[in-house]
Coordinates of C-alpha atoms in Angstrom, one line a residue:
Chain A
E1 CA 90.0 58.5 97.0
A2 CA 91.2 62.1 96.7
G3 CA 88.6 64.8 97.0
V4 CA 88.0 67.9 94.9
A5 CA 91.0 70.2 95.0
Q6 CA 90.8 74.0 94.8
S7 CA 93.4 76.7 94.8
P8 CA 94.1 79.2 96.0
R9 CA 92.2 78.9 99.4
Y10 CA 92.2 82.7 100.0
K11 CA 92.6 85.7 97.7
I12 CA 92.4 89.4 98.4
I13 CA 92.2 91.8 95.5
E14 CA 91.2 95.4 94.8
K15 CA 88.1 96.2 92.8
R16 CA 88.7 96.2 89.0
Q17 CA 91.5 93.7 89.3
S18 CA 91.3 90.2 87.9
V19 CA 91.5 86.9 89.6
A20 CA 91.4 83.2 88.7
F21 CA 90.4 80.1 90.6
W22 CA 91.4 76.5 89.8
C23 CA 89.6 73.3 90.4
N24 CA 90.8 69.7 90.0
P25 CA 87.8 67.2 90.1
I26 CA 87.6 63.8 91.6
S27 CA 89.1 61.3 89.1
G28 CA 86.5 60.1 86.6
H29 CA 83.9 62.7 87.5
A30 CA 82.3 64.0 84.3
T31 CA 80.2 66.8 85.7
L32 CA 81.8 69.9 87.2
Y33 CA 80.0 72.9 88.8
W34 CA 81.1 76.3 90.0
Y35 CA 79.1 77.9 92.8
Q36 CA 79.2 81.2 94.5
Q37 CA 78.4 81.3 98.2
I38 CA 77.9 84.7 99.8
L39 CA 78.3 84.9 103.5
G40 CA 75.1 83.6 105.3
Q41 CA 73.6 82.1 102.1
G42 CA 73.4 78.8 100.3
P43 CA 75.5 78.1 97.3
K44 CA 74.3 79.5 94.0
L45 CA 75.2 77.8 90.7
L46 CA 77.3 79.9 88.3
I47 CA 78.1 77.3 85.6
Q48 CA 78.0 73.6 85.0
F49 CA 80.1 71.5 82.7
Q50 CA 79.5 68.0 81.4
N51 CA 82.9 66.8 80.3
N52 CA 84.1 69.7 78.1
G53 CA 80.7 71.2 77.3
V54 CA 78.7 73.8 79.2
V55 CA 75.3 72.5 80.4
D56 CA 74.0 75.6 82.2
D57 CA 75.6 79.1 82.5
S58 CA 72.4 81.0 82.8
Q59 CA 73.4 82.6 86.1
L60 CA 77.0 83.4 85.2
P61 CA 77.6 87.2 84.8
K62 CA 79.2 86.9 81.4
D63 CA 80.3 90.5 81.2
R64 CA 82.9 89.8 83.9
F65 CA 83.0 86.1 84.7
S66 CA 84.4 83.3 82.4
A67 CA 85.1 79.6 82.9
E68 CA 86.6 76.8 81.0
R69 CA 87.2 73.2 81.5
L70 CA 90.3 71.9 79.8
K71 CA 90.1 68.4 78.3
G72 CA 87.2 67.6 80.5
V73 CA 89.3 67.5 83.7
D74 CA 90.6 70.7 85.4
S75 CA 88.6 73.9 85.3
T76 CA 89.3 77.6 85.9
L77 CA 86.9 80.4 86.8
K78 CA 88.0 84.0 86.1
I79 CA 86.6 87.3 87.2
Q80 CA 87.7 90.4 85.3
P81 CA 87.2 93.1 86.5
A82 CA 86.1 92.3 90.0
K83 CA 83.5 94.2 91.9
L84 CA 83.0 94.6 95.7
E85 CA 79.9 92.4 95.5
D86 CA 82.0 89.5 94.1
S87 CA 83.3 89.0 97.6
A88 CA 82.2 85.4 98.4
V89 CA 83.4 81.8 98.6
Y90 CA 83.7 80.1 95.2
L91 CA 83.0 76.4 95.4
C92 CA 83.8 73.8 92.9
A93 CA 81.8 70.6 93.0
T94 CA 82.0 67.4 90.8
G95 CA 79.7 64.5 90.2
P96 CA 80.2 61.0 88.7
G97 CA 77.5 61.1 86.1
T98 CA 74.9 63.2 84.3
G99 CA 72.2 65.0 86.3
P100 CA 72.6 66.9 89.7
Y101 CA 73.1 63.8 91.7
E102 CA 75.9 63.2 94.3
Q103 CA 77.8 66.5 94.0
Y104 CA 81.0 66.5 96.0
F105 CA 82.4 69.9 97.0
G106 CA 85.9 71.2 97.3
P107 CA 87.0 73.4 100.2
G108 CA 86.4 76.6 98.3
T109 CA 88.3 79.8 97.6
R110 CA 87.4 82.8 99.8
L111 CA 87.6 86.0 97.7
T112 CA 87.7 89.4 99.3
V113 CA 87.4 92.4 97.0
T114 CA 88.4 95.7 98.6
Chain B
G1 CA 60.9 80.9 89.7
E2 CA 62.7 78.0 91.4
N3 CA 62.9 78.5 95.2
V4 CA 63.8 76.5 98.3
E5 CA 62.8 77.8 101.7
Q6 CA 64.5 76.4 104.8
H7 CA 63.5 76.7 108.5
P8 CA 64.7 77.4 111.2
S9 CA 67.7 79.5 110.4
T10 CA 69.2 78.6 113.8
L11 CA 68.5 75.6 116.1
S12 CA 70.0 74.9 119.5
V13 CA 69.5 71.5 121.1
Q14 CA 70.9 69.6 124.1
E15 CA 73.2 66.8 123.4
G16 CA 71.2 63.6 123.0
D17 CA 68.1 65.4 121.8
S18 CA 66.7 65.3 118.3
A19 CA 66.9 68.0 115.7
V20 CA 64.6 68.6 112.8
I21 CA 65.1 70.9 109.8
K22 CA 62.4 71.6 107.3
C23 CA 62.4 72.7 103.7
T24 CA 59.8 73.5 101.1
Y25 CA 60.4 73.7 97.3
S26 CA 58.5 75.4 94.5
D27 CA 59.1 73.4 91.4
S28 CA 56.9 70.3 91.2
A29 CA 59.3 68.8 88.7
S30 CA 62.1 68.5 91.3
N31 CA 63.0 64.9 91.8
Y32 CA 66.3 64.9 93.9
F33 CA 66.7 66.3 97.4
P34 CA 70.2 66.2 99.0
W35 CA 71.2 67.5 102.4
Y36 CA 74.7 69.0 103.0
K37 CA 76.6 69.7 106.2
Q38 CA 79.1 72.6 106.1
E39 CA 81.6 73.2 108.9
L40 CA 83.5 76.4 109.3
G41 CA 86.1 77.0 106.5
K42 CA 85.1 73.8 104.6
G43 CA 83.0 73.0 101.6
P44 CA 79.5 71.5 102.0
Q45 CA 79.6 67.7 102.6
L46 CA 76.8 65.5 101.3
I47 CA 75.3 63.6 104.2
I48 CA 72.1 62.1 102.8
D49 CA 69.9 62.4 99.8
I50 CA 66.5 61.2 98.6
R51 CA 64.8 60.8 95.2
S52 CA 61.2 61.5 94.5
N53 CA 60.2 57.8 94.2
V54 CA 61.0 57.3 97.9
G55 CA 59.2 58.7 100.9
E56 CA 61.8 58.2 103.6
K57 CA 65.5 57.2 103.9
K58 CA 67.6 56.5 106.9
D59 CA 71.3 56.3 107.6
Q60 CA 72.3 55.6 111.2
R61 CA 71.3 58.7 113.2
I62 CA 70.2 60.7 110.1
A63 CA 66.9 60.4 108.2
V64 CA 65.1 62.4 105.5
T65 CA 61.4 62.4 104.7
L66 CA 59.8 63.6 101.6
N67 CA 56.2 64.7 101.0
K68 CA 55.8 65.4 97.2
T69 CA 52.2 66.4 97.5
A70 CA 53.0 69.1 99.9
K71 CA 56.4 69.8 98.3
H72 CA 58.3 69.6 101.5
F73 CA 61.1 67.5 103.0
S74 CA 62.8 67.3 106.3
L75 CA 66.1 66.2 107.9
H76 CA 65.9 64.4 111.3
I77 CA 69.0 63.9 113.4
T78 CA 68.6 61.7 116.5
E79 CA 70.9 61.4 119.5
T80 CA 72.7 64.6 118.6
Q81 CA 76.3 65.0 119.4
P82 CA 78.5 68.2 119.7
E83 CA 80.2 67.2 116.4
D84 CA 76.9 67.6 114.7
S85 CA 77.2 71.3 115.2
A86 CA 77.5 72.9 111.8
V87 CA 75.4 74.7 109.1
Y88 CA 73.0 72.4 107.2
F89 CA 71.7 73.1 103.7
C90 CA 68.8 71.5 101.9
A91 CA 68.6 71.5 98.1
A92 CA 66.3 70.5 95.4
S93 CA 67.0 69.7 91.8
G94 CA 65.7 72.2 89.2
S95 CA 63.3 71.4 86.4
Q96 CA 63.9 68.2 84.5
S97 CA 65.7 70.0 81.7
S98 CA 68.3 71.4 84.1
Y99 CA 70.9 69.7 86.2
K100 CA 71.1 72.5 88.8
L101 CA 70.6 72.3 92.5
I102 CA 68.7 75.1 94.3
F103 CA 69.9 75.5 97.8
G104 CA 68.1 76.7 100.9
S105 CA 69.5 79.5 103.0
G106 CA 70.9 77.1 105.7
T107 CA 70.3 76.2 109.3
R108 CA 72.9 76.8 111.9
L109 CA 72.7 73.8 114.4
L110 CA 74.3 74.1 117.8
V111 CA 74.4 71.0 120.0
R112 CA 75.1 72.0 123.6
P113 CA 77.1 69.4 125.6

């Protein structure tokens, strides 16, 4: 079974530029999460989708971050404009059902904002 | 607010010894407690999880115990091997109305050959 795919793996941008990350979930997984992992810390949830709908986006900085999940499958996370403090690894995770159970993570995208 | 504390932040053991990592959580409504292993440059990998209706769960050399009264849970790794070296994260589910996981700050485990 293929795992969660993410691209790009690395991205370097200057502050105030925009960037987008892509996630392809495990086939059949209804729940999709985007996490931000700052160096030396645990992942922090940014947004959660159940199929097409947003379940929780309470920690998403909506003035600069946006996310969508097309047709309940692939998802993109965008940052515009980026700030220095956005430097982190952005992780996508997916799960087979409702609830927080059995989340499987992709390899992440390491973003560096200069 | 929801919080998960994890200790120790670093742990060094000799190959073959046991390793124990402990976490405490704040939300008494939490009912799901997974553990993840993260190797350098990779995403976290689910290694074991436990739900609140169970006090202990074991999978080969890995076991997790849960004390809901005290709101703490622990990861036990026996007969450690060098390939166990990684960062380990505990997590707890949020309140029953939320699907989120709250992660601890991680434990860097080093197994010395």
